[in-house]
PDB file of C-alpha atoms in Angstrom:
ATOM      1  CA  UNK A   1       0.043  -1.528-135.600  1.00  0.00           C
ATOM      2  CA  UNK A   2       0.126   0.423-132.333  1.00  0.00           C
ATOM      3  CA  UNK A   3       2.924  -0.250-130.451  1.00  0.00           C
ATOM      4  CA  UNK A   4       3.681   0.475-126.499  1.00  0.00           C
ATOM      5  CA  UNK A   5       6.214   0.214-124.202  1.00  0.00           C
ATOM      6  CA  UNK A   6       6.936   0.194-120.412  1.00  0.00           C
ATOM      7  CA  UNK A   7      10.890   1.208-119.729  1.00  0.00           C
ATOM      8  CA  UNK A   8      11.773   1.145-116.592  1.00  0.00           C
ATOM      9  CA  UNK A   9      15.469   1.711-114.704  1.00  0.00           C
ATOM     10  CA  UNK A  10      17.300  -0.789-112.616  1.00  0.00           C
ATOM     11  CA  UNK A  11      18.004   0.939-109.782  1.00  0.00           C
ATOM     12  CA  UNK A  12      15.610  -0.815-107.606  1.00  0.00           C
ATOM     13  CA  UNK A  13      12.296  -2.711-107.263  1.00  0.00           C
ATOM     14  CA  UNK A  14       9.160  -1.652-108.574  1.00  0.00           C
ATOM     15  CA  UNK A  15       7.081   0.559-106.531  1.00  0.00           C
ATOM     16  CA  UNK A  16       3.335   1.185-106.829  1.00  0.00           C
ATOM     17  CA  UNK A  17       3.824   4.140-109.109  1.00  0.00           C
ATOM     18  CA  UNK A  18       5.621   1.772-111.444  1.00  0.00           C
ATOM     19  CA  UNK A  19       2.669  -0.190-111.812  1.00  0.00           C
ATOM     20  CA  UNK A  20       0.850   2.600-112.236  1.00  0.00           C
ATOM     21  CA  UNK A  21       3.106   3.644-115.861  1.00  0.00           C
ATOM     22  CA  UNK A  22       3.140  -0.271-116.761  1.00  0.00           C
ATOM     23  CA  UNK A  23      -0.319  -0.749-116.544  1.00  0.00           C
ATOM     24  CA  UNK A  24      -1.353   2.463-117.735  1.00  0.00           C
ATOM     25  CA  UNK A  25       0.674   1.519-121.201  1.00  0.00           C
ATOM     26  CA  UNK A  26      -0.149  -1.853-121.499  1.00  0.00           C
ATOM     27  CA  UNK A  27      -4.088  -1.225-121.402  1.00  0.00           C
ATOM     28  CA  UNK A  28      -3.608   1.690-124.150  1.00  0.00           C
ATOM     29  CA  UNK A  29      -1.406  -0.678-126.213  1.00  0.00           C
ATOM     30  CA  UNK A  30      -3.386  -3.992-125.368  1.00  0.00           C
ATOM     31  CA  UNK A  31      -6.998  -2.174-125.983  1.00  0.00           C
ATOM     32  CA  UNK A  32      -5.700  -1.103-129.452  1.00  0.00           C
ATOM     33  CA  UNK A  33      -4.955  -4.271-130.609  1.00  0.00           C
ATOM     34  CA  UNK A  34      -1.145  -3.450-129.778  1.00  0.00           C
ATOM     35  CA  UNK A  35       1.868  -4.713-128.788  1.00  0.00           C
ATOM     36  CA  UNK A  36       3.411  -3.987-125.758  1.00  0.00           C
ATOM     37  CA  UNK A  37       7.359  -3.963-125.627  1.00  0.00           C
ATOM     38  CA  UNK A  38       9.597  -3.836-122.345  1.00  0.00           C
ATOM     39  CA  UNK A  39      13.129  -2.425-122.716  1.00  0.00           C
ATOM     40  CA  UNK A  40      15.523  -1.780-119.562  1.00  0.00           C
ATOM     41  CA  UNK A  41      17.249   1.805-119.475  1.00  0.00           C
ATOM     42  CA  UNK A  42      20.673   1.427-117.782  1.00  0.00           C
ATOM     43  CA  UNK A  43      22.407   3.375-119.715  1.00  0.00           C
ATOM     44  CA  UNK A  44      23.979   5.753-115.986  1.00  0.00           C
ATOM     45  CA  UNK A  45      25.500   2.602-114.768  1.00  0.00           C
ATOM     46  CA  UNK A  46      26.338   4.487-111.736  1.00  0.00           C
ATOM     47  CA  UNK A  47      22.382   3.688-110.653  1.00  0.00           C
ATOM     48  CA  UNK A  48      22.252   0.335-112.354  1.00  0.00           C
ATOM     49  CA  UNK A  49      21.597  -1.741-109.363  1.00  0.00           C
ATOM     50  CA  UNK A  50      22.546  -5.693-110.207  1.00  0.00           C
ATOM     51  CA  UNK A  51      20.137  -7.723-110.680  1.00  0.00           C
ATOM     52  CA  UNK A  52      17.494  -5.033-110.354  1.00  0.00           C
ATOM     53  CA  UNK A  53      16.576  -5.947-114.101  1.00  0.00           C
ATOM     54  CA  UNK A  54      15.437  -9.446-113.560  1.00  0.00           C
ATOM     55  CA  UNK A  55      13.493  -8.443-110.540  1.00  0.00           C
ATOM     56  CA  UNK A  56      11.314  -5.892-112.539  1.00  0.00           C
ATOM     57  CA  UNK A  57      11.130  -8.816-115.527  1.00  0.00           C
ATOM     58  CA  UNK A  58       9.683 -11.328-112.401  1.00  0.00           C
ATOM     59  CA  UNK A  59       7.500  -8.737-110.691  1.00  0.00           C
ATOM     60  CA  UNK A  60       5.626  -7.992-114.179  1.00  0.00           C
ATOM     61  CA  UNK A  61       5.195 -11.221-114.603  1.00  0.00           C
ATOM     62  CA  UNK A  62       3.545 -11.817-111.436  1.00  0.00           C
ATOM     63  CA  UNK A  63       0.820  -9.142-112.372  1.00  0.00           C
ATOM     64  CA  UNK A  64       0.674 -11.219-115.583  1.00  0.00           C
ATOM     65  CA  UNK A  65       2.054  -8.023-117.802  1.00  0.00           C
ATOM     66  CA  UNK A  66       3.373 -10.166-120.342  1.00  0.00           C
ATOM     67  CA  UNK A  67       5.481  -8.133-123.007  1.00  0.00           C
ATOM     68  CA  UNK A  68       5.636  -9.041-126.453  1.00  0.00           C
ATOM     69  CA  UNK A  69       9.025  -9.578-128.114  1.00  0.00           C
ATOM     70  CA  UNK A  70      12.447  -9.856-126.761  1.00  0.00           C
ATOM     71  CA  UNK A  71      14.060  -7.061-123.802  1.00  0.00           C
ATOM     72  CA  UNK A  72      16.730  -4.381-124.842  1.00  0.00           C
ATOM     73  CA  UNK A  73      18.765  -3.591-122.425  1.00  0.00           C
ATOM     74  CA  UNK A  74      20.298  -0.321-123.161  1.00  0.00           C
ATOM     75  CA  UNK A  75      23.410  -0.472-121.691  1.00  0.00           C
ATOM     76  CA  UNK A  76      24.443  -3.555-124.613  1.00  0.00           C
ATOM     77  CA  UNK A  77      23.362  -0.975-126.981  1.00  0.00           C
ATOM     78  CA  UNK A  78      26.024   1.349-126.635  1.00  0.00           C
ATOM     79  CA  UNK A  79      27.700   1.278-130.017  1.00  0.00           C
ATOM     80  CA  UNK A  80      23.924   1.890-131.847  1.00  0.00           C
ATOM     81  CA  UNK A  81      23.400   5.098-130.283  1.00  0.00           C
ATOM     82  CA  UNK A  82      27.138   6.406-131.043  1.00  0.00           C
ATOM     83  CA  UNK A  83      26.620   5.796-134.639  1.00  0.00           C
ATOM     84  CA  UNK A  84      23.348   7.424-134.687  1.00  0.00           C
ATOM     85  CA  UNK A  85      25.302  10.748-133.086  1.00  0.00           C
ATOM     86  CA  UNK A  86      27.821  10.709-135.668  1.00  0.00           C
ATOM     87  CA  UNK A  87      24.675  11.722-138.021  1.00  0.00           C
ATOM     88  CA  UNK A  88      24.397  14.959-135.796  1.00  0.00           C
ATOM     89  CA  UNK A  89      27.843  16.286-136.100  1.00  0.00           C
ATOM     90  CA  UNK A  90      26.756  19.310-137.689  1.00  0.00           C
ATOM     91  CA  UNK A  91      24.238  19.587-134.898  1.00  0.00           C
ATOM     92  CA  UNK A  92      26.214  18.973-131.727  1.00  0.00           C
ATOM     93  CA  UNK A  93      29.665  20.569-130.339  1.00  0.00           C
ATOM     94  CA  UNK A  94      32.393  19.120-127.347  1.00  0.00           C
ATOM     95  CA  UNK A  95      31.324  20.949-123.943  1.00  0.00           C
ATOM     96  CA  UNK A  96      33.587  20.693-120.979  1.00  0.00           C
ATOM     97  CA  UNK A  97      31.040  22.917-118.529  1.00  0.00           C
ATOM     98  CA  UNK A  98      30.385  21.312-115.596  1.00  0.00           C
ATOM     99  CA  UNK A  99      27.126  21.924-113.135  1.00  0.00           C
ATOM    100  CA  UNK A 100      29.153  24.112-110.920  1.00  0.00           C
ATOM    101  CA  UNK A 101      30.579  25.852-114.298  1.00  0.00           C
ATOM    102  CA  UNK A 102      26.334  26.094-114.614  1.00  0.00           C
ATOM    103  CA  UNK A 103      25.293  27.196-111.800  1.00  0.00           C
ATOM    104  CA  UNK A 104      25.405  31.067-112.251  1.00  0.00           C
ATOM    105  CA  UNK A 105      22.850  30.201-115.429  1.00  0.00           C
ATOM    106  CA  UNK A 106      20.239  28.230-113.205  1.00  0.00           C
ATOM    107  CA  UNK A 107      21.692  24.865-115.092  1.00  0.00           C
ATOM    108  CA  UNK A 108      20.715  26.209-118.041  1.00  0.00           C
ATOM    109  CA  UNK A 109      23.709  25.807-121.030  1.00  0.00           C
ATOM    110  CA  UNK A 110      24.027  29.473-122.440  1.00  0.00           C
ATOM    111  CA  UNK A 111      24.993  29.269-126.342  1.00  0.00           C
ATOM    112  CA  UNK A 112      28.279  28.683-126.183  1.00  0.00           C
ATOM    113  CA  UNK A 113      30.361  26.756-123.376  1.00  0.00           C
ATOM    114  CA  UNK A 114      31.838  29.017-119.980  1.00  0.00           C
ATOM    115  CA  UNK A 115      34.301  26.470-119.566  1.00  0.00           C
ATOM    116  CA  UNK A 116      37.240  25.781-122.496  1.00  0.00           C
ATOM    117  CA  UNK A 117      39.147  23.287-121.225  1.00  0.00           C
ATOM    118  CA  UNK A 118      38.816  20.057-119.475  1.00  0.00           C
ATOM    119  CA  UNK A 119      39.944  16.218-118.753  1.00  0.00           C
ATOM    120  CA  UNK A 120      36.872  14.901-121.156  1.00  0.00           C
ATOM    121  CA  UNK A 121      34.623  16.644-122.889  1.00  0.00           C
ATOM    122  CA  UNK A 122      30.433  15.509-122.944  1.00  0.00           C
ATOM    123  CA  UNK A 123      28.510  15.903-126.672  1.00  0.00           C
ATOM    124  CA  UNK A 124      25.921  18.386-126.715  1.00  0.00           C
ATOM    125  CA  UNK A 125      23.067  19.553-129.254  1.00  0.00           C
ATOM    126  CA  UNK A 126      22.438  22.642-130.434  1.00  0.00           C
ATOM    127  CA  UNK A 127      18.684  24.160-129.837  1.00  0.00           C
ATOM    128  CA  UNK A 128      17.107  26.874-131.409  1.00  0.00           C
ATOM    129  CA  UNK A 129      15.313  29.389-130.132  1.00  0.00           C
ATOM    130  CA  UNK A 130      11.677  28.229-130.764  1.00  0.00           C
ATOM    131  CA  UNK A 131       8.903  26.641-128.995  1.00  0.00           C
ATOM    132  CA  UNK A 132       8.248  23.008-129.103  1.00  0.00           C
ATOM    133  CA  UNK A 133       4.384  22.224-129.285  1.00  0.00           C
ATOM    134  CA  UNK A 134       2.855  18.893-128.906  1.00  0.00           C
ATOM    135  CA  UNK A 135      -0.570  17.397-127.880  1.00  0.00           C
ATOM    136  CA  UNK A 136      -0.791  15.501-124.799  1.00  0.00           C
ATOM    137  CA  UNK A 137      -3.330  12.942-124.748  1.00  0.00           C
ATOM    138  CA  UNK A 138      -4.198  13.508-121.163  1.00  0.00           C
ATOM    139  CA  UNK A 139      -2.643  16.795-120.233  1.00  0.00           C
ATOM    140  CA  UNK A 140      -3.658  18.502-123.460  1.00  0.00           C
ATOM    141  CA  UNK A 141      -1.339  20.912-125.603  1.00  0.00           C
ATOM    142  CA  UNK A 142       2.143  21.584-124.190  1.00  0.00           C
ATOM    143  CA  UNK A 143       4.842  23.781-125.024  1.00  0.00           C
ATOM    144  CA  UNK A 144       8.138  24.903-124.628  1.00  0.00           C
ATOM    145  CA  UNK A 145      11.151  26.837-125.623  1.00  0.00           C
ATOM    146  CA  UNK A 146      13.952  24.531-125.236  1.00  0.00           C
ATOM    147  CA  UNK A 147      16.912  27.917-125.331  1.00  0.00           C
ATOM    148  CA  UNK A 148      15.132  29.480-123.038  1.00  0.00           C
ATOM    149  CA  UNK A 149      13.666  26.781-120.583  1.00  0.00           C
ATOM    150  CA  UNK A 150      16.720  23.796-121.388  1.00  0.00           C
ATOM    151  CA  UNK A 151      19.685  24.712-123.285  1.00  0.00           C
ATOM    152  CA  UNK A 152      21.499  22.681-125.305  1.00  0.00           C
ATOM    153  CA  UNK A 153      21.434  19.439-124.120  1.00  0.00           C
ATOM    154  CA  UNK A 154      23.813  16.791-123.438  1.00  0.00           C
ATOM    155  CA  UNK A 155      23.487  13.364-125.400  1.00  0.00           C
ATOM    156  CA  UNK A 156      26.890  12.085-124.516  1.00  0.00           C
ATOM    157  CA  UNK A 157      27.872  12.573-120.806  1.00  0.00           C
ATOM    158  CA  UNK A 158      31.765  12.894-120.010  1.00  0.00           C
ATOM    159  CA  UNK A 159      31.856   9.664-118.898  1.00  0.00           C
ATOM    160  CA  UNK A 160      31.733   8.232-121.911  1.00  0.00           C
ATOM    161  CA  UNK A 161      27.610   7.378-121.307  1.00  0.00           C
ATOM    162  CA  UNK A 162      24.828   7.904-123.676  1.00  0.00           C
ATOM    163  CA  UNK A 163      21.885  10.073-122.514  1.00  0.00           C
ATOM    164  CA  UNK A 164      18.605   9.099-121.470  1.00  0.00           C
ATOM    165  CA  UNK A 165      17.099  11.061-124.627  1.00  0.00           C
ATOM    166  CA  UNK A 166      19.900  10.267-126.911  1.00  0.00           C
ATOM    167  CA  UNK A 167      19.062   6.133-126.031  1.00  0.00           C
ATOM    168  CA  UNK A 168      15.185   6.946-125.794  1.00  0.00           C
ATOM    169  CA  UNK A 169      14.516   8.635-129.475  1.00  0.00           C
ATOM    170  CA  UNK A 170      16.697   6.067-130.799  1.00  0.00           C
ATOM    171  CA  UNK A 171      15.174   2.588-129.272  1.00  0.00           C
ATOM    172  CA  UNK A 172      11.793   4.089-129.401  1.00  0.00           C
ATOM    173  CA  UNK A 173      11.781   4.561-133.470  1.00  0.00           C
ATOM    174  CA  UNK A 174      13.800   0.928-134.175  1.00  0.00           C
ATOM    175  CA  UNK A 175      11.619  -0.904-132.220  1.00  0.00           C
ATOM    176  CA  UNK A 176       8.379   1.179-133.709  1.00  0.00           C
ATOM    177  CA  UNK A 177       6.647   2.639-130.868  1.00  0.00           C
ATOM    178  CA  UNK A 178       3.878   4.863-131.479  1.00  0.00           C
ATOM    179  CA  UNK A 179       2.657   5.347-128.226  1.00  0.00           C
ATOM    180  CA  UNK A 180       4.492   6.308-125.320  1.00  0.00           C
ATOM    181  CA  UNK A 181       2.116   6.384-122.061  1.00  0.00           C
ATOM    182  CA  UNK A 182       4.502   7.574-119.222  1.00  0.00           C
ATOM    183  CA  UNK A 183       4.315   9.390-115.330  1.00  0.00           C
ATOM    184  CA  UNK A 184       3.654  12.643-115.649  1.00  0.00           C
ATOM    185  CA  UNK A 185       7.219  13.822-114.104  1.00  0.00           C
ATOM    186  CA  UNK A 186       8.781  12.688-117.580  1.00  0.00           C
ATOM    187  CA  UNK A 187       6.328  15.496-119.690  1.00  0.00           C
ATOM    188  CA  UNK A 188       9.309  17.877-119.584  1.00  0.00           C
ATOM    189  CA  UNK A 189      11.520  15.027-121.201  1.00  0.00           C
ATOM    190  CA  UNK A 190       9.174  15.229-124.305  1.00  0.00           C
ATOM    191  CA  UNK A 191      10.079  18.649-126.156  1.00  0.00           C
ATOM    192  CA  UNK A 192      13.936  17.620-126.178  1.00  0.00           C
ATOM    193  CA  UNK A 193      12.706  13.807-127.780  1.00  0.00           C
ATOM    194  CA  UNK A 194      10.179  15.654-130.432  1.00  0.00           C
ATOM    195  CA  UNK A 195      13.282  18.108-131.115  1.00  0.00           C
ATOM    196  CA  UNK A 196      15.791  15.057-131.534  1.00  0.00           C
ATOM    197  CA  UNK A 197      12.994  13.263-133.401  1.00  0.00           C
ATOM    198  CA  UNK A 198      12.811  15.592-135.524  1.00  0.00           C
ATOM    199  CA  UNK A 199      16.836  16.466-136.343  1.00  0.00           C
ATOM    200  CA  UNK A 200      16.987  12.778-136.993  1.00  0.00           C
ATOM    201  CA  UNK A 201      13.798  11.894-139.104  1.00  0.00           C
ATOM    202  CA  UNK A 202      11.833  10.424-136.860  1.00  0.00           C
ATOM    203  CA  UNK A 203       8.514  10.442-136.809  1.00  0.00           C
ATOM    204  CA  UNK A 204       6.848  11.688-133.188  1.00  0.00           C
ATOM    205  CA  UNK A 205       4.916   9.089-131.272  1.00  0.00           C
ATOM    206  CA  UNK A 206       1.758   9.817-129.878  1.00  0.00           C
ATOM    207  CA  UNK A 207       2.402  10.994-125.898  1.00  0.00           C
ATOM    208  CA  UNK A 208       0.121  10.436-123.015  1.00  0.00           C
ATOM    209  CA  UNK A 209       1.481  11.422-119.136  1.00  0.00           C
ATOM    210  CA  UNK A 210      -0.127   9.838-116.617  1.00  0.00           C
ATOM    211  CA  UNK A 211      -1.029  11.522-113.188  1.00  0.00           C
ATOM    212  CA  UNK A 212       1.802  11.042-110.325  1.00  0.00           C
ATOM    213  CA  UNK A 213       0.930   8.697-107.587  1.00  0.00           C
ATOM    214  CA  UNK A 214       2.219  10.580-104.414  1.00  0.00           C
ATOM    215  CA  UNK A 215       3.301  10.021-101.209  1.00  0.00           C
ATOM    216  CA  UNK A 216       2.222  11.138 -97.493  1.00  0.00           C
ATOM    217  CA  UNK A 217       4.045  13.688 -97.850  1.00  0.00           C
ATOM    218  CA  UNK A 218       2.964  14.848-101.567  1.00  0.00           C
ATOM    219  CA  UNK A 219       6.062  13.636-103.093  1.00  0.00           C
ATOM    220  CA  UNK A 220       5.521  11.573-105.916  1.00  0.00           C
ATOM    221  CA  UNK A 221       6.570   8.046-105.339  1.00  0.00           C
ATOM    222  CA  UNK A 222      10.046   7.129-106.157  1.00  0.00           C
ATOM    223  CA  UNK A 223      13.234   4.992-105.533  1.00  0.00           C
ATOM    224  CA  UNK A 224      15.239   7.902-104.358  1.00  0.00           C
ATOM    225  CA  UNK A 225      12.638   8.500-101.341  1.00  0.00           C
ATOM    226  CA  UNK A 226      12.295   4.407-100.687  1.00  0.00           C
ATOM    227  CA  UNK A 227       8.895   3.992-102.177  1.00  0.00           C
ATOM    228  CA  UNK A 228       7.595   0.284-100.812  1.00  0.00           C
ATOM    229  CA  UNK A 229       8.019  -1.902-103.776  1.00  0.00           C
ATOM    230  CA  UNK A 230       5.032  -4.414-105.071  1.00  0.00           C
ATOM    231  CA  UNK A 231       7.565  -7.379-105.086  1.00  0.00           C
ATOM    232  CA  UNK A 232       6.016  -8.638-101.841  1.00  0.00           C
ATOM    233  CA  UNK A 233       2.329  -6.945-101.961  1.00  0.00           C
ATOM    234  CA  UNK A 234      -1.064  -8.925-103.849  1.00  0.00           C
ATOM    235  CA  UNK A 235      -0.484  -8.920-106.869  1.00  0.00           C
ATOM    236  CA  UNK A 236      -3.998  -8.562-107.614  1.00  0.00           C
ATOM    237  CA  UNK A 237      -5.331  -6.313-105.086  1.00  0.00           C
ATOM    238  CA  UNK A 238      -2.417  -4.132-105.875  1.00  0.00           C
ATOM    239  CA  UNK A 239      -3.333  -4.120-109.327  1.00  0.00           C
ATOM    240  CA  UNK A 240      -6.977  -3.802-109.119  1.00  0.00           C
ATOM    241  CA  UNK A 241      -5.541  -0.503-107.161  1.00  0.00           C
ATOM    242  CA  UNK A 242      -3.641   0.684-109.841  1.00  0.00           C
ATOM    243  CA  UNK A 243      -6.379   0.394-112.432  1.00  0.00           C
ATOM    244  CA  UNK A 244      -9.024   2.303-110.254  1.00  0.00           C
ATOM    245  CA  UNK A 245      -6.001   5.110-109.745  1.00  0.00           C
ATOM    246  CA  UNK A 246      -6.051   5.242-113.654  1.00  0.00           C
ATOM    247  CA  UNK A 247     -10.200   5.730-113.499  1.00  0.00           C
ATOM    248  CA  UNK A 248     -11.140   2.275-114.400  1.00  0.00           C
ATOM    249  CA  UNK A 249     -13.860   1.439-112.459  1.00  0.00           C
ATOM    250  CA  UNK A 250     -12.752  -2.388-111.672  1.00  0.00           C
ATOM    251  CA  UNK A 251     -14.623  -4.427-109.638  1.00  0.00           C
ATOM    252  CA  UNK A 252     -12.021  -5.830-106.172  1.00  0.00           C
ATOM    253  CA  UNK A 253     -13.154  -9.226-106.964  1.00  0.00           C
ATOM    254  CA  UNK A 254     -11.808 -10.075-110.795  1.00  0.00           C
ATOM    255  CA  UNK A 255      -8.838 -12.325-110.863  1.00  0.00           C
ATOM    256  CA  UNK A 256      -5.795 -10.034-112.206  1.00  0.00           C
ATOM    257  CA  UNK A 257      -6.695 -11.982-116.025  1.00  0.00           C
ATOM    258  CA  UNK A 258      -9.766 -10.734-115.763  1.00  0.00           C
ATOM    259  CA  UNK A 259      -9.397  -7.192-114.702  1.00  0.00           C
ATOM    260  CA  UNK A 260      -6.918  -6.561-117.198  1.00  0.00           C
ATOM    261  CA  UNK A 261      -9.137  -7.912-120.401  1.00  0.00           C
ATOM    262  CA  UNK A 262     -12.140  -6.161-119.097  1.00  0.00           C
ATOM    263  CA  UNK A 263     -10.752  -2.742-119.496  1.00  0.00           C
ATOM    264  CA  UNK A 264      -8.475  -4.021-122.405  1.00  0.00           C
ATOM    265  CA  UNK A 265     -12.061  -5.268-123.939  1.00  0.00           C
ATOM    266  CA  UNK A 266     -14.285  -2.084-122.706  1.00  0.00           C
TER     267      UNK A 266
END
């Protein structure tokens, strides 16, 4: 059974390069036969706007992107991802570096920690010094060496927070996904999942990074540059729009239902 899954952040509304990723993996998932799963990442509670999370649930429901299953909601998840780290203790150290502490290494964590001492210390893995290779669906084989290009990475932030790939691997192998269909800004994320992935067990799912819908300005379309959000646009002329961005050639005059099982059904 393929499985998909949109995962968005609360930090705002969606925008129209939400739609974009949501639609994108619920046509892959829904053309396979699939299921297509919803889980809300707000794990940095810092960006967790309230309420935020509903809105996203109401707006995808408007565009009749109905998700199969019930919604995680990372942040209640907490104590699921903490045992899963305890498996990697022979794998991961205490770092008290901060990103001034990093700055002389361009952010890049050098093998072992500049800084020894600190009020609380953030959980980081070890990488090796090896290229990870995948196959992108859509932007074809990728690669990269995550010493030379990452460092070792945190997956427990001083705060006491899981990270975004810590939470990821994890929810994305217990709820079985198999395909992730994502932006294209999140292709970097993928060599430090496929390397966690692997430490743990997992098995990799199959990746596919959408083009970036930009801006005016060429800036990809985002929250942090107050992207206009969907809530109040047509739902179906905006998502006939989003469908022809993917390459679908969709006719302007299909009710949303019917756009979405035509290329579901092509």
């Amino acid at each position: 059974m393929i499985v998909g899954r949109f995962a968005p952040t609360p930090s705002g509304d969606l925008h129209f390069g939400s739609l974009v990723a949501a639609v994108g993996s619920f046509v892959s998932a829904k053309s396979k036969g699939g299921k297509w799963l919803v889980r809300i990442e707000d794990t940095d509670r810092a960006r967790s706007v309230k309420g935020a999370d509903l809105e996203i649930l109401r707006t995808l429901e408007r565009y009749e992107l109905f998700w199969d299953g019930e919604i995680w909601r990372q942040s209640e998840r907490f104590a699921i991802y903490f045992e899963f780290l305890d498996r990697l203790k022979n794998f991961t150290y205490e770092c008290f570096c901060s990103r001034s502490d990093l700055a002389p290494f361009g952010k890049i964590h050098p093998p072992s920690c500049v800084a020894r001492v600190g009020d609380r210390a953030a959980i980081r893995v070890r990488v090796l010094d090896r290229e990870i290779i995948f196959h992108d669906r859509i932007v074809g084989g990728f690669k990269q060496n995550l010493r030379a290009e990452v460092g070792d990475f945190v997956l427990k932030n001083r705060g006491g927070e899981p990270s975004y790939h810590l939470a990821c691997v994890i929810d994305d192998h217990l709820s079985g996904v198999s395909e992730i269909v994502r932006g294209r800004d999140l292709l970097d994320s993928a060599p430090r999942q496929i390397y966690l992935q692997n430490l743990f067990g997992f098995s990799t799912p199959d990746y596919a990074h959408l083009p970036l819908v930009l801006g005016a300005d060429g800036a990809k379309l985002s929250k942090q540059n107050k992207a206009e959000p969907i809530a109040g646009k047509n739902p179906r002329e905006t998502l006939i729009a989003a469908l022809n961005f993917l390459g679908y050639d969709t006719p302007a005059d299909l009710t949303i239902r019917e756009a979405l099982d035509r290329e579901i059904c092509l």
